[in-house]
PDB file of C-alpha atoms in Angstrom:
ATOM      1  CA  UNK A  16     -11.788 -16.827  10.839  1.00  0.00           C
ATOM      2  CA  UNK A  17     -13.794 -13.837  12.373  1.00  0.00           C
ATOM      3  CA  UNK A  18     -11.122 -12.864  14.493  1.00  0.00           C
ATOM      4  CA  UNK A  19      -8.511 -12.775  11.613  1.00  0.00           C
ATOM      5  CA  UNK A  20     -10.026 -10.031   9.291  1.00  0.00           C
ATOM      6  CA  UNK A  21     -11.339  -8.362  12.578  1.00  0.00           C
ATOM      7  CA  UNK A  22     -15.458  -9.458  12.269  1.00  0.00           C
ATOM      8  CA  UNK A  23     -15.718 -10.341  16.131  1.00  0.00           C
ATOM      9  CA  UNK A  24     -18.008  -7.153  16.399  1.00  0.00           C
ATOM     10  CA  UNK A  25     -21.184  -6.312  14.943  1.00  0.00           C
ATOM     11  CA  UNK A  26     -22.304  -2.504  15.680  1.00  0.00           C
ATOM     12  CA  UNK A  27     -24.938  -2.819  12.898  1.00  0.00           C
ATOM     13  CA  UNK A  28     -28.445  -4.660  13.856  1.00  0.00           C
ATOM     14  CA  UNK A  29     -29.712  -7.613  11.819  1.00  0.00           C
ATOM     15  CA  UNK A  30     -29.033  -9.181   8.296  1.00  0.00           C
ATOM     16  CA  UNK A  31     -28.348  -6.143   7.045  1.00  0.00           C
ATOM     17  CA  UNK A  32     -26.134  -4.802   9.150  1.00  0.00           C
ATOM     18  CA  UNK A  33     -24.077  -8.371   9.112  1.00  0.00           C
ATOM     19  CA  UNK A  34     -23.605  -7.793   5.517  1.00  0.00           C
ATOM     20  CA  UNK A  35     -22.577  -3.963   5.991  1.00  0.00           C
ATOM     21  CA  UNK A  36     -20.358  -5.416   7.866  1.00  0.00           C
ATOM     22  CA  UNK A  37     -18.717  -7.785   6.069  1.00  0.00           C
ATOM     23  CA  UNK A  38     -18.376  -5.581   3.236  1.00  0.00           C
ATOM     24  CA  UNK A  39     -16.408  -2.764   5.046  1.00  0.00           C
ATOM     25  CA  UNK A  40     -14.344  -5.345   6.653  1.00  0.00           C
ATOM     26  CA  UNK A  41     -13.181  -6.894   2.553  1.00  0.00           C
ATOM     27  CA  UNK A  42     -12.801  -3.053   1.978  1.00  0.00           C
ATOM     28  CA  UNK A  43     -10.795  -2.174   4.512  1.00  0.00           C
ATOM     29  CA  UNK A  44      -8.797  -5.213   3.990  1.00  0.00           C
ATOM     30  CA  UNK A  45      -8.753  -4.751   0.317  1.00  0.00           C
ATOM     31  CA  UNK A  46      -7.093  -1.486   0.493  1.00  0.00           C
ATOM     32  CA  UNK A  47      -4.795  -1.876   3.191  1.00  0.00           C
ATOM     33  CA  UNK A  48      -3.635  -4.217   0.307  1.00  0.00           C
ATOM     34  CA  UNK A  49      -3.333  -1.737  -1.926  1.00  0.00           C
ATOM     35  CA  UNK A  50      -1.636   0.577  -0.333  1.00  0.00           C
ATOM     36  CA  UNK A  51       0.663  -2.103   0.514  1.00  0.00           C
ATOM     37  CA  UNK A  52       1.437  -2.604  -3.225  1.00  0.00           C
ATOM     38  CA  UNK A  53       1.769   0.763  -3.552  1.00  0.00           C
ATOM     39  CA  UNK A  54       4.328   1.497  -0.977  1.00  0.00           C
ATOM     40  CA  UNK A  55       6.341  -1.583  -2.847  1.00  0.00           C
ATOM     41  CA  UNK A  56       6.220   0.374  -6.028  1.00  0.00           C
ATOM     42  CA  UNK A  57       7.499   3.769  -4.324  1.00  0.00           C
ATOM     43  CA  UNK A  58      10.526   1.632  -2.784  1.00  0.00           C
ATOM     44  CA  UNK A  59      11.558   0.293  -6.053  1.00  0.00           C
ATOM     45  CA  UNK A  60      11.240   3.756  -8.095  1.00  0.00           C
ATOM     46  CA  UNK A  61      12.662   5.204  -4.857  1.00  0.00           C
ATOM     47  CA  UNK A  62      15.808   2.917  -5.249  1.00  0.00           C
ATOM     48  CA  UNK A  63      15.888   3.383  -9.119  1.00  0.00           C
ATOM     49  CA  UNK A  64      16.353   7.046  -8.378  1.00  0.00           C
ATOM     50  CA  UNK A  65      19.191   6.394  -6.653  1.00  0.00           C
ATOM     51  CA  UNK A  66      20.772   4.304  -8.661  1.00  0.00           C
ATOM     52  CA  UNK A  67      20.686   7.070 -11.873  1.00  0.00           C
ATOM     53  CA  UNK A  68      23.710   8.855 -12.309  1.00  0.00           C
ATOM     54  CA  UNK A  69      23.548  12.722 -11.105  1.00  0.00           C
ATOM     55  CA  UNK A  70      24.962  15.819 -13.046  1.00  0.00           C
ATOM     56  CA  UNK A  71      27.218  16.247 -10.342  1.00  0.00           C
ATOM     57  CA  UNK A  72      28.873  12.847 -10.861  1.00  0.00           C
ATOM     58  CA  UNK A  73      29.963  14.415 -14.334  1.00  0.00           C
ATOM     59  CA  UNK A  74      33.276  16.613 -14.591  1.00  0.00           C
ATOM     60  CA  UNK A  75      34.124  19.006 -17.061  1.00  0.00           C
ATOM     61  CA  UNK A  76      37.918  17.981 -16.631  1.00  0.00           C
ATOM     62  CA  UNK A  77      36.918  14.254 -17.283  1.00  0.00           C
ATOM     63  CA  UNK A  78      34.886  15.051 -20.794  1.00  0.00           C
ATOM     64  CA  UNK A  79      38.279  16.393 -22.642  1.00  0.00           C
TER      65      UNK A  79
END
C-alpha cells in the first residue's frame, strides 16, 4: 500500500511529520487527478472544435 501512492519515505521526523506526509502524498495524488480530468475535458472540447463547420467550408457560389 505504501509503495503504491509513493509513502516508502519519510523525510519529516516523528508523528508529525508522518502525517505531513501523508497529506502531501493525498494532495499530490489528488491533483494529478485533476489534472487528469482536466486534460479529458480539453480533448473533448478540442474534438468538438473540430467537428464545427468553418467559414471556409461555406461558398458564395453554393448560397444562390
Amino acid at each position: 500500500m505504501k509503495s503504491d501512492h509513493r509513502l516508502g519515505r519519510n523525510f519529516y521526523k516523528g508523528v508529525a511529520g508522518d502525517a505531513v506526509n501523508i497529506l502531501l502524498a493525498a494532495a499530490a495524488y489528488n491533483f494529478k487527478r485533476a489534472m487528469k480530468a482536466l486534460l479529458h475535458l480539453l480533448k473533448i472540447i478540442s474534438e468538438k472544435l473540430s467537428e464545427r463547420p468553418s467559414m471556409n467550408d461555406f461558398s458564395l457560389a453554393n448560397a444562390f
